[in-house]
Coordinates of C-alpha atoms in Angstrom, one line a residue:
Chain A
X1 CA 364.2 311.9 -125.1
X2 CA 367.2 312.0 -122.8
X3 CA 367.3 311.1 -119.0
X4 CA 366.0 314.6 -117.8
X5 CA 365.6 316.4 -114.7
X6 CA 362.6 314.7 -113.4
X7 CA 360.9 315.8 -110.4
X8 CA 359.8 314.4 -107.1
X9 CA 356.3 315.3 -105.9
X10 CA 354.9 315.5 -102.2
X11 CA 351.4 316.0 -101.6
X12 CA 350.9 316.9 -97.9
X13 CA 347.6 316.6 -95.8
X14 CA 345.3 317.2 -98.9
X15 CA 342.0 317.5 -98.0
X16 CA 339.2 318.1 -100.6
X17 CA 335.4 318.4 -100.4
X18 CA 332.6 318.7 -102.8
X19 CA 329.6 320.3 -101.5
X20 CA 329.7 317.9 -98.4
X21 CA 331.2 314.7 -100.3
X22 CA 334.7 314.5 -98.7
X23 CA 337.0 313.4 -101.9
X24 CA 340.0 313.5 -99.9
X25 CA 340.8 313.2 -96.1
X26 CA 344.2 314.6 -95.2
X27 CA 346.2 312.4 -97.8
X28 CA 350.0 312.6 -97.7
X29 CA 352.0 310.8 -100.3
X30 CA 355.5 311.2 -101.6
X31 CA 356.7 310.2 -105.2
X32 CA 360.3 309.8 -105.9
X33 CA 362.1 311.2 -108.9
X34 CA 361.6 308.8 -111.9
X35 CA 359.0 306.5 -110.2
X36 CA 356.2 305.1 -112.1
X37 CA 353.2 305.2 -109.3
X38 CA 349.7 303.9 -109.3
X39 CA 346.9 305.2 -107.5
X40 CA 344.8 302.3 -107.2
X41 CA 341.2 302.3 -105.7
X42 CA 337.5 301.7 -106.6
X43 CA 335.3 304.5 -108.1
X44 CA 334.9 307.4 -105.7
X45 CA 337.9 306.7 -103.8
X46 CA 339.5 309.9 -104.6
X47 CA 342.2 308.7 -106.8
X48 CA 341.4 311.0 -109.7
X49 CA 340.8 314.0 -107.5
X50 CA 344.2 313.6 -106.3
X51 CA 345.8 313.5 -109.9
X52 CA 343.7 316.8 -110.6
X53 CA 345.1 318.4 -107.6
X54 CA 348.6 317.6 -108.4
X55 CA 348.1 318.8 -112.0
X56 CA 346.3 322.3 -110.9
X57 CA 343.2 321.3 -112.3
X58 CA 341.6 320.9 -109.3
X59 CA 342.3 323.1 -105.9
X60 CA 342.7 321.3 -102.1
X61 CA 340.6 322.9 -99.3
X62 CA 343.6 322.1 -97.2
X63 CA 347.1 321.0 -97.5
X64 CA 350.1 321.5 -100.1
X65 CA 351.5 320.1 -103.3
X66 CA 355.2 320.3 -103.4
X67 CA 357.3 319.6 -106.7
X68 CA 361.0 319.3 -105.9
X69 CA 360.2 320.5 -102.2
X70 CA 358.8 323.9 -103.7
X71 CA 354.9 324.6 -103.2
X72 CA 353.2 324.8 -106.6
X73 CA 349.7 325.5 -104.9
X74 CA 350.0 329.0 -106.4
X75 CA 351.3 328.0 -109.8
X76 CA 348.2 327.3 -112.1
X77 CA 347.8 324.6 -114.4
X78 CA 349.3 326.5 -117.3
X79 CA 352.6 327.0 -115.8
X80 CA 353.1 324.0 -113.6
X81 CA 354.4 321.9 -116.8
X82 CA 352.7 318.9 -115.9
X83 CA 351.6 316.4 -118.7
X84 CA 348.1 315.2 -118.3
X85 CA 346.6 312.3 -120.1
X86 CA 342.9 312.3 -119.8
X87 CA 340.7 309.3 -119.2
X88 CA 338.7 310.1 -122.7
X89 CA 341.8 311.5 -124.2
X90 CA 340.3 314.9 -124.5
X91 CA 341.9 315.5 -128.0
X92 CA 340.8 318.5 -130.0
X93 CA 338.4 316.9 -132.4
X94 CA 338.8 320.0 -134.9
X95 CA 342.5 319.5 -135.5
X96 CA 344.7 317.0 -136.9
X97 CA 346.8 314.5 -135.3
X98 CA 350.0 316.7 -135.9
X99 CA 348.0 319.8 -134.7
X100 CA 346.9 318.2 -131.6
X101 CA 350.4 317.0 -130.9
X102 CA 351.9 320.4 -131.6
X103 CA 349.3 322.4 -129.7
X104 CA 351.2 322.8 -126.6
X105 CA 354.3 324.3 -128.6
X106 CA 352.1 326.7 -130.7
X107 CA 350.4 328.3 -127.7
X108 CA 353.7 329.2 -126.1
X109 CA 354.7 333.1 -126.3
X110 CA 356.9 334.4 -129.0
X111 CA 359.9 334.1 -127.0
X112 CA 359.7 330.6 -126.2
X113 CA 358.0 329.1 -129.4
X114 CA 360.0 327.0 -131.5
X115 CA 360.1 327.7 -135.2
X116 CA 357.8 326.0 -137.3
X117 CA 360.4 323.7 -138.5
X118 CA 361.6 322.6 -135.0
X119 CA 357.9 322.2 -134.0
X120 CA 357.2 319.9 -137.2
X121 CA 360.6 317.8 -135.9
X122 CA 359.7 317.6 -132.5
X123 CA 356.0 316.4 -133.6
X124 CA 357.7 313.4 -135.8
X125 CA 359.7 312.5 -133.1
X126 CA 356.9 312.0 -130.9
X127 CA 354.8 310.4 -133.4
X128 CA 357.6 308.0 -134.1
X129 CA 357.9 307.6 -130.0
X130 CA 354.2 306.6 -130.1
X131 CA 354.3 304.6 -133.4
X132 CA 351.7 306.3 -135.4
X133 CA 353.9 308.1 -138.0
X134 CA 351.4 307.2 -140.6
X135 CA 348.2 308.9 -139.0
X136 CA 349.3 312.4 -139.0
X137 CA 347.0 313.9 -141.2
X138 CA 343.9 312.3 -139.6
X139 CA 341.5 313.6 -137.2
X140 CA 340.8 312.1 -133.8
X141 CA 337.3 310.8 -135.0
X142 CA 339.0 308.8 -137.4
X143 CA 341.3 307.1 -135.1
X144 CA 340.9 303.8 -133.1
X145 CA 340.9 303.9 -129.1
X146 CA 344.2 302.9 -128.7
X147 CA 345.5 305.5 -131.6
X148 CA 343.7 308.2 -129.6
X149 CA 345.5 307.2 -126.4
X150 CA 348.8 307.5 -128.3
X151 CA 348.2 311.0 -129.7
X152 CA 347.0 312.0 -126.2
X153 CA 350.3 310.6 -124.8
X154 CA 352.5 312.3 -127.5
X155 CA 350.6 315.5 -127.0
X156 CA 351.3 315.7 -123.1
X157 CA 354.9 314.7 -123.9
X158 CA 355.3 317.5 -126.3
X159 CA 355.8 320.1 -123.8
X160 CA 358.5 318.2 -122.1
X161 CA 356.4 317.6 -118.8
X162 CA 358.3 317.6 -115.4
X163 CA 356.1 314.7 -114.5
X164 CA 353.4 312.7 -116.3
X165 CA 349.9 312.0 -114.9
X166 CA 347.5 309.6 -116.5
X167 CA 344.0 309.2 -115.6
X168 CA 342.7 305.6 -116.3
X169 CA 345.0 305.9 -119.4
X170 CA 343.9 302.4 -120.5
X171 CA 340.6 301.7 -119.2
X172 CA 338.7 302.2 -122.2
X173 CA 340.7 299.9 -124.5
X174 CA 340.3 296.2 -125.5
X175 CA 342.6 294.0 -123.6
X176 CA 345.2 293.2 -126.3
X177 CA 345.7 297.1 -127.0
X178 CA 346.0 297.7 -123.1
X179 CA 348.5 295.2 -122.7
X180 CA 350.5 296.7 -125.3
X181 CA 350.3 300.1 -124.2
X182 CA 350.9 299.2 -120.6
X183 CA 354.3 297.8 -121.5
X184 CA 354.9 300.9 -123.7
X185 CA 354.4 303.1 -120.6
X186 CA 356.8 300.9 -118.3
X187 CA 359.2 301.3 -121.0
X188 CA 358.9 304.9 -121.4
X189 CA 359.2 305.3 -117.8
X190 CA 362.4 303.1 -117.7
X191 CA 364.0 305.0 -120.7
X192 CA 363.4 308.6 -120.0
X193 CA 363.1 308.3 -116.3
X194 CA 360.0 310.5 -116.2
X195 CA 358.2 310.5 -112.9
X196 CA 354.8 309.3 -113.8
X197 CA 351.5 308.7 -111.7
X198 CA 348.6 306.8 -113.2
X199 CA 345.3 306.3 -111.8
X200 CA 343.6 302.6 -112.2
X201 CA 340.9 300.6 -110.4
X202 CA 342.5 297.4 -112.2
X203 CA 344.6 295.9 -109.9
X204 CA 346.2 293.6 -112.4
X205 CA 347.2 296.9 -114.4
X206 CA 348.7 298.3 -111.2
X207 CA 350.4 295.1 -110.0
X208 CA 352.2 294.8 -113.6
X209 CA 353.5 298.0 -114.4
X210 CA 353.8 300.1 -111.3
X211 CA 357.0 300.5 -109.1
X212 CA 354.8 301.3 -106.2
X213 CA 351.0 301.1 -105.6
X214 CA 349.0 303.5 -103.6
X215 CA 345.6 301.7 -102.5
X216 CA 343.1 304.1 -101.8
X217 CA 339.5 304.0 -100.4
X218 CA 336.9 306.4 -99.5
X219 CA 339.2 309.3 -99.7
X220 CA 342.1 307.6 -97.7
X221 CA 345.3 306.0 -98.5
X222 CA 345.0 302.2 -97.0
X223 CA 348.3 301.2 -98.2
X224 CA 351.6 302.1 -100.1
X225 CA 354.1 299.8 -100.9
X226 CA 355.7 297.6 -103.9
X227 CA 353.0 295.4 -106.0
X228 CA 354.6 292.0 -104.5
X229 CA 355.0 293.7 -100.9
X230 CA 351.1 294.9 -101.0
X231 CA 350.0 291.4 -102.2
X232 CA 351.9 289.5 -99.8
X233 CA 351.0 291.5 -96.7
X234 CA 348.1 293.6 -97.2
X235 CA 347.6 296.0 -94.4
X236 CA 343.8 295.7 -93.9
X237 CA 340.9 293.5 -95.3
X238 CA 340.0 296.0 -97.7
X239 CA 343.6 295.9 -99.2
X240 CA 343.4 292.1 -99.3
X241 CA 340.1 291.9 -100.7
X242 CA 340.9 294.5 -103.2
X243 CA 344.0 293.4 -104.7
X244 CA 343.3 289.9 -105.6
X245 CA 340.7 287.8 -104.5
X246 CA 340.2 286.5 -101.0
X247 CA 338.1 284.3 -99.1
X248 CA 336.9 285.6 -96.0
X249 CA 336.5 282.9 -93.4
X250 CA 334.5 283.0 -90.1
X251 CA 336.5 281.8 -87.0
X252 CA 335.7 280.1 -83.8
X253 CA 338.2 280.3 -81.1
X254 CA 338.8 277.6 -78.5
X255 CA 341.5 277.5 -75.9
X256 CA 343.5 280.2 -77.9
X257 CA 343.3 278.3 -81.0
X258 CA 341.2 279.2 -83.9
X259 CA 339.3 276.7 -86.3
X260 CA 336.8 276.4 -89.0
X261 CA 334.1 273.4 -88.8
X262 CA 335.2 272.7 -92.4
X263 CA 338.7 274.1 -93.2
X264 CA 341.8 273.3 -91.5
X265 CA 343.6 276.3 -90.4
X266 CA 346.5 274.9 -88.5
X267 CA 349.2 276.2 -90.8
X268 CA 348.3 279.7 -90.2
X269 CA 350.4 281.6 -88.1
X270 CA 349.2 284.8 -86.2
X271 CA 350.6 287.3 -83.6
X272 CA 349.0 286.8 -80.3
X273 CA 347.5 290.3 -80.3
X274 CA 345.1 289.2 -83.0
X275 CA 343.6 286.5 -80.7
X276 CA 339.9 286.7 -80.7
X277 CA 339.6 288.1 -84.4
X278 CA 336.7 287.4 -86.3
X279 CA 337.7 286.5 -89.9
X280 CA 340.8 285.2 -91.6
X281 CA 341.3 286.0 -95.2
X282 CA 342.5 283.5 -97.3
X283 CA 343.9 283.8 -101.3
X284 CA 342.3 281.0 -103.6
X285 CA 345.7 279.8 -104.5
X286 CA 346.7 279.4 -100.7
X287 CA 344.1 276.6 -100.2
X288 CA 344.8 273.0 -100.7
X289 CA 342.1 270.6 -102.0
X290 CA 342.2 266.9 -101.4
X291 CA 339.6 264.5 -102.4
X292 CA 338.3 262.8 -99.3
X293 CA 335.1 260.9 -98.7
X294 CA 335.1 262.2 -95.1
X295 CA 335.8 265.7 -96.5
X296 CA 333.3 268.6 -95.3
X297 CA 333.3 270.4 -98.6
X298 CA 331.9 269.5 -102.0
X299 CA 333.1 270.6 -105.4
X300 CA 330.1 272.9 -106.8
X301 CA 331.8 274.4 -109.9
X302 CA 335.0 274.0 -112.1
X303 CA 336.2 276.1 -114.6
X304 CA 339.8 276.0 -116.5
X305 CA 341.0 279.2 -117.7
X306 CA 344.5 278.5 -119.4
X307 CA 346.8 277.2 -116.9
X308 CA 344.6 278.2 -114.1
X309 CA 341.8 276.0 -112.5
X310 CA 339.1 277.6 -110.4
X311 CA 337.0 275.6 -108.0
X312 CA 334.2 276.5 -105.8
X313 CA 333.8 274.6 -102.9
X314 CA 330.6 274.6 -100.7
X315 CA 331.4 273.9 -97.2
X316 CA 328.2 274.9 -95.5
X317 CA 324.6 274.7 -97.4
X318 CA 323.6 278.3 -98.2
X319 CA 326.8 280.1 -97.5
X320 CA 329.1 281.7 -99.9
X321 CA 331.2 279.0 -101.7
X322 CA 335.1 279.0 -100.9
X323 CA 336.9 279.7 -103.9
X324 CA 339.9 277.8 -104.7
X325 CA 342.7 277.9 -107.3
X326 CA 345.5 275.5 -108.6
X327 CA 347.4 274.7 -111.7
X328 CA 345.2 273.1 -114.3
X329 CA 347.3 270.0 -114.5
X330 CA 346.8 269.2 -111.0
X331 CA 343.1 269.1 -111.4
X332 CA 342.7 265.7 -113.1
X333 CA 345.6 264.5 -110.9
X334 CA 343.5 265.2 -107.7
X335 CA 340.4 263.7 -109.4
X336 CA 338.4 266.6 -108.7
X337 CA 334.8 266.8 -110.4
X338 CA 331.9 268.6 -109.4
X339 CA 330.1 266.7 -106.4
X340 CA 333.1 265.5 -105.1
X341 CA 333.6 265.5 -101.4
X342 CA 336.9 267.3 -100.6
X343 CA 339.0 268.2 -97.4
X344 CA 340.5 271.9 -97.4
X345 CA 343.3 273.1 -95.8
X346 CA 344.6 276.6 -95.6
X347 CA 348.2 277.3 -96.3
X348 CA 348.5 280.8 -95.6
X349 CA 346.0 283.5 -94.2
X350 CA 345.9 287.0 -93.3
X351 CA 344.0 288.1 -89.7
X352 CA 343.4 291.8 -88.7
Chain Q
X1 CA 309.5 299.2 -138.9
X2 CA 306.1 300.5 -138.3
X3 CA 302.9 298.5 -137.7
X4 CA 300.2 301.0 -138.2
X5 CA 298.0 300.0 -141.0
X6 CA 298.8 301.5 -144.5
X7 CA 295.5 303.7 -144.5
X8 CA 296.4 304.9 -141.3
X9 CA 299.8 306.2 -142.2
X10 CA 298.7 307.5 -145.3
X11 CA 295.8 309.6 -143.9
X12 CA 298.0 311.0 -141.3
X13 CA 300.6 311.8 -143.9
X14 CA 298.1 313.7 -146.2
X15 CA 296.8 315.4 -143.2
X16 CA 299.8 316.7 -142.2
X17 CA 300.8 318.1 -145.7
X18 CA 297.5 319.5 -145.9
X19 CA 297.4 321.4 -142.7
X20 CA 300.9 323.0 -143.5
X21 CA 299.6 323.6 -147.1
X22 CA 296.6 325.8 -145.8
X23 CA 298.4 327.2 -142.8
X24 CA 302.0 328.1 -144.2
X25 CA 301.9 327.2 -148.1
X26 CA 298.9 329.3 -148.9
X27 CA 299.8 332.5 -147.0
X28 CA 303.4 332.4 -148.5
X29 CA 302.3 332.2 -152.1
X30 CA 299.4 334.8 -151.5
X31 CA 302.4 337.4 -149.9
X32 CA 304.5 336.8 -153.3
X33 CA 301.1 336.9 -155.7
X34 CA 299.7 339.8 -154.0
X35 CA 303.3 341.9 -154.0
X36 CA 303.5 341.0 -157.7
X37 CA 299.9 341.6 -158.5
X38 CA 300.7 344.8 -160.6
X39 CA 303.5 343.6 -162.0
X40 CA 307.5 343.7 -161.5
X41 CA 307.7 347.4 -162.4
X42 CA 305.4 348.4 -159.4
X43 CA 307.2 345.9 -157.1
X44 CA 310.5 347.2 -157.7
X45 CA 309.3 350.8 -157.0
X46 CA 307.6 349.9 -153.9
X47 CA 311.0 348.3 -152.7
X48 CA 313.4 351.3 -154.0
X49 CA 311.2 354.0 -152.3
X50 CA 312.9 356.0 -149.9
X51 CA 310.9 355.3 -146.7
X52 CA 311.1 351.5 -147.7
X53 CA 314.8 351.7 -147.7
X54 CA 314.9 353.5 -144.6
X55 CA 312.9 350.7 -143.1
X56 CA 315.2 348.0 -144.3
X57 CA 318.5 349.8 -143.3
X58 CA 316.9 350.2 -139.8
X59 CA 315.9 346.6 -139.5
X60 CA 319.7 345.5 -140.7
X61 CA 321.3 347.7 -138.1
X62 CA 319.1 346.4 -135.4
X63 CA 319.7 343.0 -136.2
X64 CA 323.5 343.4 -136.7
X65 CA 323.7 345.1 -133.3
X66 CA 321.4 342.8 -131.3
X67 CA 322.8 339.7 -132.8
X68 CA 326.3 340.6 -132.1
X69 CA 325.5 341.6 -128.5
X70 CA 323.3 338.5 -128.0
X71 CA 326.1 336.6 -129.5
X72 CA 328.5 337.7 -126.8
X73 CA 325.9 337.3 -123.8
X74 CA 324.9 334.0 -125.3
X75 CA 328.3 332.5 -125.1
X76 CA 329.1 334.0 -121.7
X77 CA 325.7 332.8 -120.1
X78 CA 326.2 329.2 -121.8
X79 CA 329.7 329.1 -120.5
X80 CA 328.6 329.9 -117.1
X81 CA 326.0 327.6 -117.0
X82 CA 327.5 324.6 -118.7
X83 CA 331.0 324.7 -117.2
X84 CA 330.7 326.3 -113.8
X85 CA 328.6 324.8 -110.9
X86 CA 327.0 327.5 -108.9
X87 CA 323.7 328.4 -106.7
X88 CA 321.0 329.9 -108.7
X89 CA 321.9 328.1 -111.8
X90 CA 318.6 326.8 -112.4
X91 CA 317.0 330.1 -111.8
X92 CA 319.3 331.7 -114.6
X93 CA 318.4 329.1 -117.1
X94 CA 314.5 330.2 -116.2
X95 CA 315.6 333.8 -116.7
X96 CA 317.1 333.2 -120.0
X97 CA 314.1 331.5 -121.1
X98 CA 311.7 334.2 -120.1
X99 CA 311.4 336.2 -123.2
X100 CA 310.0 332.9 -124.8
X101 CA 307.1 332.8 -122.3
X102 CA 306.6 336.7 -122.1
X103 CA 304.3 338.5 -124.6
X104 CA 306.6 340.9 -126.8
X105 CA 304.3 343.5 -126.0
X106 CA 305.1 343.4 -122.5
X107 CA 308.9 343.6 -123.1
X108 CA 308.5 346.8 -125.1
X109 CA 306.1 348.3 -122.6
X110 CA 308.7 347.4 -119.7
X111 CA 311.4 349.2 -121.7
X112 CA 308.9 352.0 -122.2
X113 CA 308.4 352.4 -118.3
X114 CA 312.0 352.2 -117.6
X115 CA 313.3 354.6 -120.3
X116 CA 310.3 356.7 -121.3
X117 CA 309.8 360.4 -120.5
X118 CA 307.7 359.5 -117.6
X119 CA 310.0 356.3 -116.8
X120 CA 312.5 355.6 -114.1
X121 CA 315.5 356.5 -115.9
X122 CA 313.7 358.7 -118.6
X123 CA 314.4 362.2 -116.9
X124 CA 318.0 361.2 -116.0
X125 CA 318.8 360.1 -119.7
X126 CA 316.9 363.0 -121.3
X127 CA 318.9 365.4 -119.3
X128 CA 322.0 364.1 -120.7
X129 CA 320.5 364.0 -124.1
X130 CA 320.2 360.4 -124.7
X131 CA 317.0 359.0 -126.3
X132 CA 316.0 355.3 -126.1
X133 CA 312.4 355.4 -126.5
X134 CA 311.2 356.4 -130.0
X135 CA 314.8 355.8 -131.2
X136 CA 317.2 353.2 -132.3
X137 CA 318.7 352.3 -128.7
X138 CA 315.2 351.1 -127.5
X139 CA 314.5 349.4 -130.8
X140 CA 317.7 347.2 -130.1
X141 CA 316.8 346.8 -126.8
X142 CA 313.4 345.4 -127.1
X143 CA 315.0 343.1 -130.1
X144 CA 317.7 342.0 -127.7
X145 CA 315.1 341.2 -125.1
X146 CA 313.0 339.1 -127.4
X147 CA 315.9 337.3 -129.2
X148 CA 318.1 336.7 -126.3
X149 CA 317.3 332.9 -125.7
X150 CA 318.3 331.6 -129.0
X151 CA 322.3 331.8 -128.9
X152 CA 322.5 330.7 -125.2
X153 CA 319.6 327.9 -125.6
X154 CA 321.5 326.7 -128.6
X155 CA 324.9 326.4 -126.6
X156 CA 323.9 325.2 -123.2
X157 CA 323.2 321.7 -124.2
X158 CA 326.2 321.5 -126.5
X159 CA 328.8 322.9 -124.0
X160 CA 327.1 320.8 -121.1
X161 CA 327.5 317.7 -123.5
X162 CA 331.1 318.3 -124.4
X163 CA 331.8 319.1 -120.5
X164 CA 335.5 320.9 -119.5
X165 CA 337.9 318.2 -120.5
X166 CA 339.1 319.8 -123.7
X167 CA 339.5 323.0 -121.9
X168 CA 341.6 321.3 -118.9
X169 CA 344.0 319.7 -121.6
X170 CA 344.3 322.9 -123.4
X171 CA 345.4 324.6 -120.1
X172 CA 347.6 321.8 -118.6
X173 CA 349.3 322.1 -122.1
X174 CA 350.2 325.8 -121.3
X175 CA 347.2 327.4 -123.2
X176 CA 346.0 330.8 -121.8
X177 CA 342.6 331.6 -121.2
X178 CA 342.1 333.5 -124.4
X179 CA 343.9 330.8 -126.5
X180 CA 341.8 328.0 -124.8
X181 CA 338.6 329.8 -125.8
X182 CA 339.6 331.0 -129.4
X183 CA 341.4 327.5 -130.5
X184 CA 339.3 325.1 -128.4
X185 CA 336.2 326.0 -127.3
X186 CA 335.0 328.2 -130.1
X187 CA 336.0 325.6 -132.8
X188 CA 334.2 323.2 -130.7
X189 CA 331.0 324.9 -130.8
X190 CA 330.7 326.5 -134.2
X191 CA 328.0 324.9 -136.0
X192 CA 325.8 325.2 -132.7
X193 CA 326.9 328.9 -132.7
X194 CA 326.1 329.8 -136.3
X195 CA 322.5 328.1 -135.8
X196 CA 321.6 330.2 -133.0
X197 CA 322.8 333.5 -134.6
X198 CA 320.7 332.4 -137.7
X199 CA 317.6 331.9 -135.6
X200 CA 318.3 334.8 -133.6
X201 CA 318.6 337.0 -136.8
X202 CA 315.7 335.6 -138.4
X203 CA 313.8 336.7 -135.0
X204 CA 315.4 340.1 -134.9
X205 CA 314.5 341.0 -138.4
X206 CA 311.0 339.8 -138.0
X207 CA 310.1 341.1 -134.4
X208 CA 306.8 343.1 -134.5
X209 CA 305.3 343.4 -131.0
X210 CA 308.1 344.8 -128.7
X211 CA 309.6 347.0 -131.2
X212 CA 306.0 348.2 -132.1
X213 CA 305.6 349.6 -128.5
X214 CA 309.0 351.4 -128.2
X215 CA 309.4 352.5 -131.9
X216 CA 307.0 355.4 -132.2
X217 CA 306.4 354.7 -135.9
X218 CA 308.5 357.5 -137.3
X219 CA 308.4 357.1 -141.0
X220 CA 311.8 357.1 -142.4
X221 CA 313.3 357.3 -138.9
X222 CA 311.9 354.4 -136.5
X223 CA 310.0 352.1 -139.0
X224 CA 311.3 348.6 -139.1
X225 CA 310.3 346.6 -142.0
X226 CA 307.6 344.5 -140.1
X227 CA 306.0 348.0 -138.6
X228 CA 306.5 349.4 -142.3
X229 CA 304.3 346.7 -143.5
X230 CA 301.5 347.4 -141.0
X231 CA 301.3 351.0 -141.8
X232 CA 301.3 350.5 -145.5
X233 CA 298.7 347.9 -145.2
X234 CA 296.7 350.0 -143.1
X235 CA 296.9 352.6 -145.7
X236 CA 295.7 350.4 -148.4
X237 CA 299.1 350.2 -150.3
X238 CA 298.7 346.5 -150.8
X239 CA 301.2 346.1 -153.3
X240 CA 303.7 348.2 -151.3
X241 CA 302.7 346.2 -148.2
X242 CA 303.4 342.7 -149.7
X243 CA 306.5 343.7 -151.5
X244 CA 308.2 344.5 -148.2
X245 CA 306.5 341.4 -146.6
X246 CA 307.9 339.5 -149.6
X247 CA 311.3 340.5 -148.3
X248 CA 310.6 339.1 -145.0
X249 CA 309.3 335.9 -146.5
X250 CA 312.4 335.7 -148.6
X251 CA 314.5 335.9 -145.6
X252 CA 312.4 333.1 -144.0
X253 CA 313.5 330.9 -147.1
X254 CA 316.8 331.9 -146.7
X255 CA 317.1 331.0 -143.0
X256 CA 315.4 327.8 -143.9
X257 CA 317.8 326.8 -146.3
X258 CA 320.8 327.8 -144.4
X259 CA 319.3 325.9 -141.1
X260 CA 319.2 322.7 -143.3
X261 CA 322.8 323.2 -144.3
X262 CA 324.1 323.9 -140.8
X263 CA 322.2 320.8 -139.5
X264 CA 323.7 318.5 -142.2
X265 CA 327.1 320.1 -141.5
X266 CA 326.6 319.4 -137.8
X267 CA 325.5 316.1 -138.3
X268 CA 328.7 315.4 -140.5
X269 CA 331.5 317.1 -138.6

């Protein structure tokens, strides 16, 4: 595929209400040409509704959708030229892989429909692109989840869409296939420059392949930014806790200085206006653990997954333990074991 | 797998077979035995009788029209219920089920009240020369009323289960409404649809009560097969009565066989 004329998309003040349940509250968003954008949020955050509205499969109660600056609300899904990949693939079960992929071309009216030979050529190009040439005569029921997803992708690409929308594209796949298809999607985006938006509730997926992430919750956009930006500087407690883990630590203030009875917080800097905040959010890998007989914490649980060691430290009886992560090789060097007393110090934290 | 003691299992199974044999097997055998009691010649003669043929023709025409119309309405109703959200949906479903719970005779009477000479619309229709009661339209209407639920009832759960994603996918790929229906929706519901049509047809051909009220029993004109069986029987013409009845029984066998085939197909598609 050539680097084509792919489009920018603007959602302006989109509001959508389903019988009293507000799915989207005045959401605005600009997607640049060629961008791979993730809509990230928990279920019920409105991300899929926004995707359906961009595709023309759902209508907003208020607001506008513009593609290349032109409103498309009056253009129905059939004419919008948007490639949509459904969460459960929505393959036509009575058609072979070939007929599924060819569908978008065969339903065109006589004037714009390619010849049979051209359709076959195009389908084979797409099969090659998604690497399933040998499955061309199979039916969807004879395919694995990953193969079905590839067919769904090829089918959406067949109509040469101006933008590609994917709803939880890899949610139902096992970890290895998911990883492979993620990479494939990023490569497709890099090679073709096709504007693509995908919905996910998996922060790792969003962080790994998106150029930008839109974090959504309860029908609102919480933050928009590059993956590293959002991770490093989450705009609010929701984003902080949703993207990666964070320990919520209750604060005590004395003479303009914050403190916690068991955790050293001296390294954390904060703006004067945040004085008096109730909590600080600290990521597990931003906490330093030192074995210390006088320490206020006790190691309660240890687990090593590959290179990362996870340690749960109890700082006050009955309270949620503090989660700490460190490179696995440091665990032994630091002499950490279950039951060992430790001193905790936070290196970095977010205050709101 | 099953912990009931063997004697209990055997007793239950034998009882089930016995009840079936007495209630269903025996009568069916009797129908064919009576029909052929005076030999093949009499049997065939009874079947090729002019009045019998006319009853068969009327039954076929009635079934053809009412099944065709119920097919279209059934798909429309099932589509509306399965794919849209609207107020009064459960009321509509209840309404579709109504013919199952209303005595067919009442259905017939309703049409007489509506379209009969003394009915609401009767005089108007009479004035423009349209005859509904004691004619084909009345028979078709009564049959349609009684058989309406079959197609819709079969399709609603099927379409609800399939949801709207396939259709949305088709539209987003550029298909028109008609293309979407013809190339995506219809193939998805083929087996369920055929199943509904089959049951609808069996009932349409066998319907007695509702049709009896609106038909007028005019021989050679408004007698369907079930009605004609009754007339022959009342005239002590047992051979002919059972001969016609045997056709209806045969229809039941064909329906049953087709039903099993469809169920097998559906399970394997």
